Short mmCIF file of C-alpha atoms in Angstrom, two decimals:
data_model
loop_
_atom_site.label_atom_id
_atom_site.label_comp_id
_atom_site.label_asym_id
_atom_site.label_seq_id
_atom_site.Cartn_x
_atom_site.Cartn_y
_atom_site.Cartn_z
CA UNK A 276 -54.47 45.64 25.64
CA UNK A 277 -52.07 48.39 26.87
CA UNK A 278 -48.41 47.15 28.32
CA UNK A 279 -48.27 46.27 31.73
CA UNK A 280 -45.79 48.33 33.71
CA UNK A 281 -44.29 46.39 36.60
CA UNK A 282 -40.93 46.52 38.85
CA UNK A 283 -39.08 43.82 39.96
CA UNK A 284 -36.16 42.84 42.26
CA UNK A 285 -34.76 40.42 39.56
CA UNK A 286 -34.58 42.46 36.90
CA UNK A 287 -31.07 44.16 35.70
CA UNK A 288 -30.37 47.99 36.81
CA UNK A 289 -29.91 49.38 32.68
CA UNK A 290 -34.11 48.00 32.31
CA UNK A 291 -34.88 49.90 36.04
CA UNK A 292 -32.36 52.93 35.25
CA UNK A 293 -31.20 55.12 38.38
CA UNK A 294 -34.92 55.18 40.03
CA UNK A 295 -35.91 51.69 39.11
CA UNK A 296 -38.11 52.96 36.45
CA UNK A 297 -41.15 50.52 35.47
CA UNK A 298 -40.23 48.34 32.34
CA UNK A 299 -42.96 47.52 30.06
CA UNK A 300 -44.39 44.53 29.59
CA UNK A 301 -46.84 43.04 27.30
CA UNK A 302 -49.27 40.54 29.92
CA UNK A 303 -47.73 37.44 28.04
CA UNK A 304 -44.22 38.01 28.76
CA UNK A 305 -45.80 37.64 32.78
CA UNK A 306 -45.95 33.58 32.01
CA UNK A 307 -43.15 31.80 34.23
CA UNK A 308 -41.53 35.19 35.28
CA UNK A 309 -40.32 33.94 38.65
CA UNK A 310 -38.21 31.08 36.63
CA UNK A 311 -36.42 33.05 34.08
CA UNK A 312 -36.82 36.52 35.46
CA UNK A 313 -33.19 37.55 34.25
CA UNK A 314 -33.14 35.20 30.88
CA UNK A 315 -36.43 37.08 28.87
CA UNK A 316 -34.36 40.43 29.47
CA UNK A 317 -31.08 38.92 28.91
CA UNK A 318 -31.66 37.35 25.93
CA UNK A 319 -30.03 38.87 23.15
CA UNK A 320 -27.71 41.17 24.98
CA UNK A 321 -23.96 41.25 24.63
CA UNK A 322 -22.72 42.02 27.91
CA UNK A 323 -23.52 39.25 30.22
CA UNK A 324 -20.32 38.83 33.10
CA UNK A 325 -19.90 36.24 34.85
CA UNK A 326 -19.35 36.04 38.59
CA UNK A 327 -18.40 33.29 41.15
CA UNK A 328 -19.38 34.13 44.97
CA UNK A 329 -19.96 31.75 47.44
CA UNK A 330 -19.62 28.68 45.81
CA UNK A 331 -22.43 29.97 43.21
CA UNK A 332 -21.87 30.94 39.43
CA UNK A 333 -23.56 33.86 38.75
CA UNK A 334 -24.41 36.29 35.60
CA UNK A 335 -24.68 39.89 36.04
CA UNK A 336 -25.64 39.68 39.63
CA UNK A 337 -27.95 37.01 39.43
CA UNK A 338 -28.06 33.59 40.32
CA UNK A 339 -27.67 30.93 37.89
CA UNK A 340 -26.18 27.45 39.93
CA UNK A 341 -25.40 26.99 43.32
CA UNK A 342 -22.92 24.70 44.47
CA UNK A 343 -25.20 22.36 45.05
CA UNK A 344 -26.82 22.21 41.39
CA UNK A 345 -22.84 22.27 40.18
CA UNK A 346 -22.28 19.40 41.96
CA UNK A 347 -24.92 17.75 40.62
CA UNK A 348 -24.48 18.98 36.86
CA UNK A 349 -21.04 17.19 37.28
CA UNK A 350 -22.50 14.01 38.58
CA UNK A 351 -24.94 13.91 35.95
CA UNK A 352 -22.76 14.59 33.12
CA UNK A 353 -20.37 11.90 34.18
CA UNK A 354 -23.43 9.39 34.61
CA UNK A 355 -23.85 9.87 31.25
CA UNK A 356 -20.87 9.84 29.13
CA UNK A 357 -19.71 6.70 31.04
CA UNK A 358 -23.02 5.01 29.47
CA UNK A 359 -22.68 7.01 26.24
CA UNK A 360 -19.12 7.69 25.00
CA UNK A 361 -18.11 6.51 21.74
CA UNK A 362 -15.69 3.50 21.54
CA UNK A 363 -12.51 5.21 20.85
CA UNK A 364 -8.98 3.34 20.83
CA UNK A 365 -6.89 6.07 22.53
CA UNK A 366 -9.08 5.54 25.35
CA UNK A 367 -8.83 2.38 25.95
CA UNK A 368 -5.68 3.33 28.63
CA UNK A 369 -4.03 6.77 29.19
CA UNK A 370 -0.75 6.38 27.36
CA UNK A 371 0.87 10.17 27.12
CA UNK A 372 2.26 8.90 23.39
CA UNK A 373 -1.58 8.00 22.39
CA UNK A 374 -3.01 10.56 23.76
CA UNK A 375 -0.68 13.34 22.58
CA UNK A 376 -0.31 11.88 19.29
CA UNK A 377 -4.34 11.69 19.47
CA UNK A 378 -5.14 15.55 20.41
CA UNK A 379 -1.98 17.04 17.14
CA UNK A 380 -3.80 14.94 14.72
CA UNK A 381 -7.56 15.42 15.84
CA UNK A 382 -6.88 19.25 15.66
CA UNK A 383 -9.32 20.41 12.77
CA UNK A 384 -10.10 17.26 11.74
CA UNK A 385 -13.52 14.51 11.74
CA UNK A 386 -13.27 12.10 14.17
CA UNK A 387 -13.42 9.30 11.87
CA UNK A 388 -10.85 10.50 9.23
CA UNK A 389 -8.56 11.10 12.33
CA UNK A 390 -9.05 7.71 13.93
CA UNK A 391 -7.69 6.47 10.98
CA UNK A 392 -4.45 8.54 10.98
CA UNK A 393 -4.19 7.50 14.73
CA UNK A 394 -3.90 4.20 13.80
CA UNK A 395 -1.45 4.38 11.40
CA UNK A 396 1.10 6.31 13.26
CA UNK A 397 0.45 4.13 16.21
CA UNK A 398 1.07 1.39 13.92
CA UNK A 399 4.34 2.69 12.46
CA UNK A 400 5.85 4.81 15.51
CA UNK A 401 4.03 3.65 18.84
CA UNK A 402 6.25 5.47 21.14
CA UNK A 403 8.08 9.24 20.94
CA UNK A 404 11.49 7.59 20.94
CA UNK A 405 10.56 5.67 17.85
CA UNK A 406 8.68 8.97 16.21
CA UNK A 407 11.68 11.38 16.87
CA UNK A 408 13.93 8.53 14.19
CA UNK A 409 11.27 8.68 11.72
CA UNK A 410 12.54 10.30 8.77
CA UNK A 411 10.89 13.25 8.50
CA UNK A 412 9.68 12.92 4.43
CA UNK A 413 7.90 9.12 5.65
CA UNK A 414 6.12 11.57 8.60
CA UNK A 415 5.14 14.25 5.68
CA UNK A 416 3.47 10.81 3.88
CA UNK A 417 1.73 9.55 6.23
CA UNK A 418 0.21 12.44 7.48
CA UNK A 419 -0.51 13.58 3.73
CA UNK A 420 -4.46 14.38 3.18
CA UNK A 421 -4.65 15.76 7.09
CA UNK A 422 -3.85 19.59 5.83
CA UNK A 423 -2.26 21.73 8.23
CA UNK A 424 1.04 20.13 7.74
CA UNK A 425 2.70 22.40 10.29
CA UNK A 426 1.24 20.30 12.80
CA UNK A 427 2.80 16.99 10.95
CA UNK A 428 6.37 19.08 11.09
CA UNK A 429 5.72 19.79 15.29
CA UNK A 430 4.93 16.61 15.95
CA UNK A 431 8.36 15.24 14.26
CA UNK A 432 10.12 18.10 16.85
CA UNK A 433 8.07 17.64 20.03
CA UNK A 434 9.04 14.05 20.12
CA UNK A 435 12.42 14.58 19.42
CA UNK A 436 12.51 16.81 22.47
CA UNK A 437 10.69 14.44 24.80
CA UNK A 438 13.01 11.70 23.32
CA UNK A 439 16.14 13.38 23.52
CA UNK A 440 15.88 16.88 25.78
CA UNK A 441 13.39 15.15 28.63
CA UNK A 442 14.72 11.46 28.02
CA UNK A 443 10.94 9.99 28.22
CA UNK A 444 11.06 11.37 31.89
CA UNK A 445 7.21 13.50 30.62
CA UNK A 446 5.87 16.35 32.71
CA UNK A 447 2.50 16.11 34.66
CA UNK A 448 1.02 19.64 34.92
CA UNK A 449 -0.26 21.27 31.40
CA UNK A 450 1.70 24.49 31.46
CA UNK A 451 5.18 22.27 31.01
CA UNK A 452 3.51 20.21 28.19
CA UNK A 453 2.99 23.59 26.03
CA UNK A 454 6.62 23.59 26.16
CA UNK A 455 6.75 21.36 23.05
CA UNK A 456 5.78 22.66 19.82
CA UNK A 457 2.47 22.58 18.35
CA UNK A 458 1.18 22.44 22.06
CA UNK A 459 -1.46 24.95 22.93
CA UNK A 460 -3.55 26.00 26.05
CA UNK A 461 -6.35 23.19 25.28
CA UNK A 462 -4.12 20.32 23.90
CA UNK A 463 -1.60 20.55 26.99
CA UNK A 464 -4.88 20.65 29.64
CA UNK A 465 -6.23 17.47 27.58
CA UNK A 466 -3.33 15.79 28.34
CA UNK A 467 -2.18 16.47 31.74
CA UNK A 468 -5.56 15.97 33.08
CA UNK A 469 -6.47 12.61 31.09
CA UNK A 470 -3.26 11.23 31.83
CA UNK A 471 -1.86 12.82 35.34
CA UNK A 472 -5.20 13.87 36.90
CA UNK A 473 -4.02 17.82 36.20
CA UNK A 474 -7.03 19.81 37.53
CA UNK A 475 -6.83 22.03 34.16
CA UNK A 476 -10.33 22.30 32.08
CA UNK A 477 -9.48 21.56 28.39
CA UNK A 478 -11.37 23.53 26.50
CA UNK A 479 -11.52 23.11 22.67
CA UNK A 480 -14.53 24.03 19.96
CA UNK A 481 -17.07 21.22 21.57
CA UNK A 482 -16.58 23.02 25.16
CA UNK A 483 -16.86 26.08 24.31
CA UNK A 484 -20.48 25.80 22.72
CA UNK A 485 -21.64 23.72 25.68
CA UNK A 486 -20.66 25.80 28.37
CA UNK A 487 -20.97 29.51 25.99
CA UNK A 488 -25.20 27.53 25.65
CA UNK A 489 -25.44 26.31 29.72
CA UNK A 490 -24.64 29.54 30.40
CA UNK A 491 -26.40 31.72 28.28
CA UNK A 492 -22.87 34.00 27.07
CA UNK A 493 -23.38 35.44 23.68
CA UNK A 494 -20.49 37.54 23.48
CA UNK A 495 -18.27 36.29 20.63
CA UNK A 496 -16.06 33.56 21.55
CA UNK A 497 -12.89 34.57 19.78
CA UNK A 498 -12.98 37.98 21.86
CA UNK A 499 -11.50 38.49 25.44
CA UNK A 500 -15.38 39.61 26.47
CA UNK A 501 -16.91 36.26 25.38
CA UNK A 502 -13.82 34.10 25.88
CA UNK A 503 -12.42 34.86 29.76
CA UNK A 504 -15.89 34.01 31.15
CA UNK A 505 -16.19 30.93 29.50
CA UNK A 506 -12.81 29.81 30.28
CA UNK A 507 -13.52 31.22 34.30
CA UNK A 508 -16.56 28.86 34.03
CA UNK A 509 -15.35 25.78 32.83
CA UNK A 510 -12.69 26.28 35.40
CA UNK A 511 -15.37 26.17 38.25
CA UNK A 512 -17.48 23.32 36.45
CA UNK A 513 -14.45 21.26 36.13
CA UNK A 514 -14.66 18.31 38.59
CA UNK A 515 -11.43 17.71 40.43
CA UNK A 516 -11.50 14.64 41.41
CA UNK A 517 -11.36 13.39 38.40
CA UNK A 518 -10.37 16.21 35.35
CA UNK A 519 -9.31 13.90 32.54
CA UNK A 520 -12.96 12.18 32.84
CA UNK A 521 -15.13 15.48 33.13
CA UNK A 522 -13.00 17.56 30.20
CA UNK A 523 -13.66 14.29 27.89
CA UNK A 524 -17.44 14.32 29.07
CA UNK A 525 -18.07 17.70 28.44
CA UNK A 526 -16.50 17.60 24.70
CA UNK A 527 -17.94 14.38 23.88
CA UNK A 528 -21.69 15.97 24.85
CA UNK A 529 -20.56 18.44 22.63
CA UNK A 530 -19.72 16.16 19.83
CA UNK A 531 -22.88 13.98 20.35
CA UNK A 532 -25.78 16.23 21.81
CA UNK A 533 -25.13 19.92 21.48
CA UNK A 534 -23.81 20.23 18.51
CA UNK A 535 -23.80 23.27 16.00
CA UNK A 536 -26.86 23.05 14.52
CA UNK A 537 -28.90 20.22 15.59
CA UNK A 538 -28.57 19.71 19.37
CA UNK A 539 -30.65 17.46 21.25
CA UNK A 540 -31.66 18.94 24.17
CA UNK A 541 -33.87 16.80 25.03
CA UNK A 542 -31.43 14.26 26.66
CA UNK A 543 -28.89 16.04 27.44
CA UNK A 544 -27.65 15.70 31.03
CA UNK A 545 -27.18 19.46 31.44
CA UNK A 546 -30.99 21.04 30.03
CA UNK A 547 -32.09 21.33 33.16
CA UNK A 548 -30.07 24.66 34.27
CA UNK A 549 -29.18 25.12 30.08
CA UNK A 550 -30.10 29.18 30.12
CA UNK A 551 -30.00 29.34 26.31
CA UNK A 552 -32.92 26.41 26.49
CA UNK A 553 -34.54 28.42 28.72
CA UNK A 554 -34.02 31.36 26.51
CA UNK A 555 -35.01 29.83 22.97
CA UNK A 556 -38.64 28.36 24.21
CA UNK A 557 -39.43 25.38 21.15
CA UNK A 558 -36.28 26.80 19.14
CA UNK A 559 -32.79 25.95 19.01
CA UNK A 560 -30.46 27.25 21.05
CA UNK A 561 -28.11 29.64 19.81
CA UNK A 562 -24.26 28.60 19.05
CA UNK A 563 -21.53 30.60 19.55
CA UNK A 564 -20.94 33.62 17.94
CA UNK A 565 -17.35 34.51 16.18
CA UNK A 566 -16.48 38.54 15.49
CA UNK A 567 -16.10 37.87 11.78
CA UNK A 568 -15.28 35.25 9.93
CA UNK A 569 -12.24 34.67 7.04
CA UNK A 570 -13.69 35.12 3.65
CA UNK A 571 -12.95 31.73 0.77
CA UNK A 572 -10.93 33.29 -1.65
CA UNK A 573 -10.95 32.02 -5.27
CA UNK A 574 -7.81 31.01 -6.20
CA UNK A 575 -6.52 29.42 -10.07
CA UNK A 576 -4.47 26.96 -9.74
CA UNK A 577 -2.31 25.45 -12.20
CA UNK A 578 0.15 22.31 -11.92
CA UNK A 579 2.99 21.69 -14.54
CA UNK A 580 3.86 18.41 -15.20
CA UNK A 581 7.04 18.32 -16.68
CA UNK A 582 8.74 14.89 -17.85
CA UNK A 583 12.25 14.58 -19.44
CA UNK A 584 12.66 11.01 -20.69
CA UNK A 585 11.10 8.74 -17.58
CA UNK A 586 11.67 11.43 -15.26
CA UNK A 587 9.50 14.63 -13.86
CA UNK A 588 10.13 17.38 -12.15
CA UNK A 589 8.66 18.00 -8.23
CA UNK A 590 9.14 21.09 -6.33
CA UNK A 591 9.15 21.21 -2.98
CA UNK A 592 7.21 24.08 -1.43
CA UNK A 593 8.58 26.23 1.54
CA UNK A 594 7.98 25.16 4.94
CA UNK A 595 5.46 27.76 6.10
CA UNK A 596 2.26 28.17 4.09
CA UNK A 597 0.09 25.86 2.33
CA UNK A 598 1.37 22.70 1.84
CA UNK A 599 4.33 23.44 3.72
CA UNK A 600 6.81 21.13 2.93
CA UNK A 601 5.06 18.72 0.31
CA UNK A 602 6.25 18.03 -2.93
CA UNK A 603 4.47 19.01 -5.84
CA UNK A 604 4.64 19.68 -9.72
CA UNK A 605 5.79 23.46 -10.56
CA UNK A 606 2.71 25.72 -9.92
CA UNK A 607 1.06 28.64 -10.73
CA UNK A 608 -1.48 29.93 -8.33
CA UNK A 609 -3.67 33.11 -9.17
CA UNK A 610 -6.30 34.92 -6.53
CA UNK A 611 -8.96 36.27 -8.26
CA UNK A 612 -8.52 39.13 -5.85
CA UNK A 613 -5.12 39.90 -5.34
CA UNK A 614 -3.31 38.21 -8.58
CA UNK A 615 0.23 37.80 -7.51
CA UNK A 616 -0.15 35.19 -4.78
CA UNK A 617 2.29 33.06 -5.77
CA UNK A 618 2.42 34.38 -9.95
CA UNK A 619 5.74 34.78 -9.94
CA UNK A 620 6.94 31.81 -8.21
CA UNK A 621 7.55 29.50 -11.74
CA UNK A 622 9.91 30.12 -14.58
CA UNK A 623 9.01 31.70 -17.57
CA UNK A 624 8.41 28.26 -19.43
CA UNK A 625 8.46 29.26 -22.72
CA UNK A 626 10.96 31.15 -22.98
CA UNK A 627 13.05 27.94 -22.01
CA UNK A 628 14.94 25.92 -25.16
CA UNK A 629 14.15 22.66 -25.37
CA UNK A 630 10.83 22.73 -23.37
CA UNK A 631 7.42 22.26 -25.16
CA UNK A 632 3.74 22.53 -24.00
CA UNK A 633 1.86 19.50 -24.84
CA UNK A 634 -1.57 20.33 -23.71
CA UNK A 635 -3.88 19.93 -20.44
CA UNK A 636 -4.01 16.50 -19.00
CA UNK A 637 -6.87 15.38 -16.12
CA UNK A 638 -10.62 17.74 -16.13
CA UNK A 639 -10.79 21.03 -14.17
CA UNK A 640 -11.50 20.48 -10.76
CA UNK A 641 -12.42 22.48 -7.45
CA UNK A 642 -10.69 21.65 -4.58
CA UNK A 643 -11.08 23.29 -1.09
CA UNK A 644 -8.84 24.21 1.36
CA UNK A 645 -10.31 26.04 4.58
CA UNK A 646 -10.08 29.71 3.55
CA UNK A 647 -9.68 29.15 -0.18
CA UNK A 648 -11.42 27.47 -3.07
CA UNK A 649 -9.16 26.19 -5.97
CA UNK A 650 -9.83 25.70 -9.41
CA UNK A 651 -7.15 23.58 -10.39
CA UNK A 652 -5.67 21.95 -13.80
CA UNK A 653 -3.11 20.67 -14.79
CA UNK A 654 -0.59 21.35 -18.00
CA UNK A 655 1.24 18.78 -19.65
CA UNK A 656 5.43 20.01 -21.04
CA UNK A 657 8.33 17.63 -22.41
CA UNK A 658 11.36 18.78 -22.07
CA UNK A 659 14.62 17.94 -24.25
CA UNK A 660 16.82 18.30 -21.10
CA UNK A 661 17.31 17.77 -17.58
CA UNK A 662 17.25 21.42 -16.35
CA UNK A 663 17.84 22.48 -13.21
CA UNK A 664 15.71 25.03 -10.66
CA UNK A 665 15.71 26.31 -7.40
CA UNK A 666 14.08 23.75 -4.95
CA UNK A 667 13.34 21.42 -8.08
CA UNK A 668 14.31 18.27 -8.37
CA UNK A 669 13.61 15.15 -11.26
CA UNK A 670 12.39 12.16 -10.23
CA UNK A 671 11.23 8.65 -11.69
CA UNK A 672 7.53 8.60 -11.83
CA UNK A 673 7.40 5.86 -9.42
CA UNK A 674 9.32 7.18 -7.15
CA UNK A 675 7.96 10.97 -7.01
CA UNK A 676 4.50 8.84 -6.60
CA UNK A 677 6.49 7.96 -3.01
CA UNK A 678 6.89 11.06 -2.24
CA UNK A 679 4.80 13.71 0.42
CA UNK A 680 2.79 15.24 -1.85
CA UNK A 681 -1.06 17.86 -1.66
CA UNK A 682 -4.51 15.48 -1.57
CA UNK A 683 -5.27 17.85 -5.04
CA UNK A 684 -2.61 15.79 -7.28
CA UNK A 685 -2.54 12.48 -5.30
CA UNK A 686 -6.18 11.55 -5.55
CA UNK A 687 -5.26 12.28 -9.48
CA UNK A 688 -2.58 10.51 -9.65
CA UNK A 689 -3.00 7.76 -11.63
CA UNK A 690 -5.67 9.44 -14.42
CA UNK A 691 -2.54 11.94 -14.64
CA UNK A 692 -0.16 8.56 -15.11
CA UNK A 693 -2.41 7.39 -17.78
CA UNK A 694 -3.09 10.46 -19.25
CA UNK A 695 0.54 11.98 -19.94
CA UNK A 696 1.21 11.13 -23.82
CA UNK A 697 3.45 7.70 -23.78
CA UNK A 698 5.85 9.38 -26.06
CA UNK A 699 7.11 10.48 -22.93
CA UNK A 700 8.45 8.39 -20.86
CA UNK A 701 10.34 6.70 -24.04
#
């Protein structure tokens, strides 16, 4: 059968060109053409802007949700998370401190690992006054296994500025609370609006696939093009009346229903109006799309344990960079790309008196970081004498075991204890 050539009001000028040319279409693509008329030519394009006129969101021109079916969305997403949100502690009341503390540590991190963290510095520190006294190496600790210990180092300084610079007296809009470090554009909104009603739409990894899907935006989402509409968007879905409610409903559907690669559209309180459901007929919707992603680099990485008597040596790494801060045995790392990452960074251990290699201790293992995938072992050395390094410092074995140290040699901790020869620690 020969393509049908048809015009229509609905569809988008670059299909009609200058003289509304005829597009061609096969006689299937006719089925339901007053319902999606702008989603079966949209699909797949890169370009889609989004407009607000009249109380009515619209995409390239065309109508997608009056105020009306906004309204409603809202209602019917709040319906639902109040009957279907998960049982979280910080929730329970909408303490700044818990909530704060609550948005640092859930950064990058499962929900149930995180809960976990919660609880222990809620436990240990349950207010900022008591956080900013901490000392900073019991912080490092309890945080340790987390990653991204620049966050752990923030959250030691922003509560020693609400403690000692805003004396507890906390602000109520989320442009003040990215004041404090560690504090971005989604973790101050989350908090302002949860806790003082701020009319700011938080919008982390969870919103930003639900409303990039409802919408239908395809552009990537860590560009300005795919980015500003999404953030103009949540900004007109948000409801006002109550922020702190509707920014945790629309992550938590994002958490629970559309998620990356599974979603469940069948009860989720948006479908109706979802354009990417519309768009993928009996398939999945689409997630959203990133410009390019890091590549893992392979990285060899090699720990020296070095004892003198009972004693053995811990470095402490710089502040910035992996690990930053910890305390680990003097490494060696090698990229199998560029093979001076950090080659340089240990003594030339042979070539040291009094200092003898003793063999490998604990099986090769991978361990993986989020843009890098370690092989890592770990060599054995006694050493006649206490020597003394840059950023290097002995310690008894029980005690370095108290210190902040990398998940890769505390989770081996004790094989490496009862693997180091007992000559030793004579």
């Amino acid at each position: 059968m020969l393509p049908l050539l048809i015009a229509h009001p609905f569809f988008p000028s670059r299909f009609l060109g200058q003289s509304g040319l005829q597009y061609p279409l096969s006689s299937s693509c006719l089925v339901g053409l007053s319902r999606i008329c702008f989603s079966t030519f949209e699909k797949g394009c890169k370009n889609r802007v989004i407009q607000f006129k009249m109380n009515t969101i619209m995409v390239r021109n065309f109508e997608i949700l009056t105020k009306n079916e906004i309204i409603q969305a809202r209602a019917q997403l709040k319906s639902w998370f109040i009957s279907n949100q998960r049982p979280l502690p910080w929730r329970d009341s909408p303490d700044p401190y818990a909530t704060w503390l609550c948005e640092i540590i859930m950064q990058q991190t499962r929900i149930d690992q995180g809960t976990r963290y919660w609880q222990s510095f809620i436990a240990k520190w349950p207010s900022f006054e008591s956080l900013a006294t901490a000392d900073s190496e019991e912080i490092m600790k309890t945080w340790q296994g987390l990653g991204y210990y620049s966050r752990a180092r923030n959250l030691h300084k922003a509560a020693k500025i609400v403690a000692n610079d805003w004396r507890g007296d906390l602000p109520t809009s989320a442009k003040s609370w990215q004041q404090l470090p560690g504090v971005g554009p989604y973790t101050s909104a989350a908090i302002a609006s949860i806790c003082f009603g701020d009319p700011s739409a938080a919008i982390d990894g969870n919103a930003l696939r639900v409303l990039s899907r409802w919408a239908g935006i395809h552009e990537p989402i860590d560009k300005p093009t795919g980015r500003k509409p999404i953030e103009k968007l949540a900004g007109e879905f948000l409801d006002i009346s109550d922020p702190g409610m509707h920014n945790q409903a629309v992550m938590e559907l994002g958490a629970l229903l559309c998620t990356p690669k599974a979603p469940n559209c069948e009860h989720c309180p948006l479908n109706e109006n979802c354009k990417s459901r519309v768009e993928m007929v009996g398939q999945t919707p689409i997630a959203p799309v990133k410009a390019g992603k890091i590549k893992v680099r392979r990285v060899a990485l090699t720990f020296h344990v070095i004892v003198n008597e009972n004693k053995v040596l811990m470095r402490q790494r710089p502040s910035q960079g992996i690990w930053g801060g910890l305390w680990e045995f003097p490494s060696c790392w090698i990229d199998s790309e560029s093979d001076d990452l950090e080659k340089n960074q240990l003594p030339p251990l042979n070539n040291r008196q009094g200092l003898h290699e003793t063999g490998p201790i604990v099986e090769p293992f991978e361990h993986i970081l989020s843009h890098r995938k370690l092989k890592v072992t770990f060599q054995s050395w006694r050493s006649n004498a206490a020597f003394h390094e840059k950023d290097m410092k002995w310690f008894r074995w029980e005690d370095a075991r108290k210190l902040p140290i990398p998940r890769a040699i505390e989770k081996n901790w004790e094989e490496l204890e009862n693997s180091m020869p007992k000559q030793q620690f004579s």
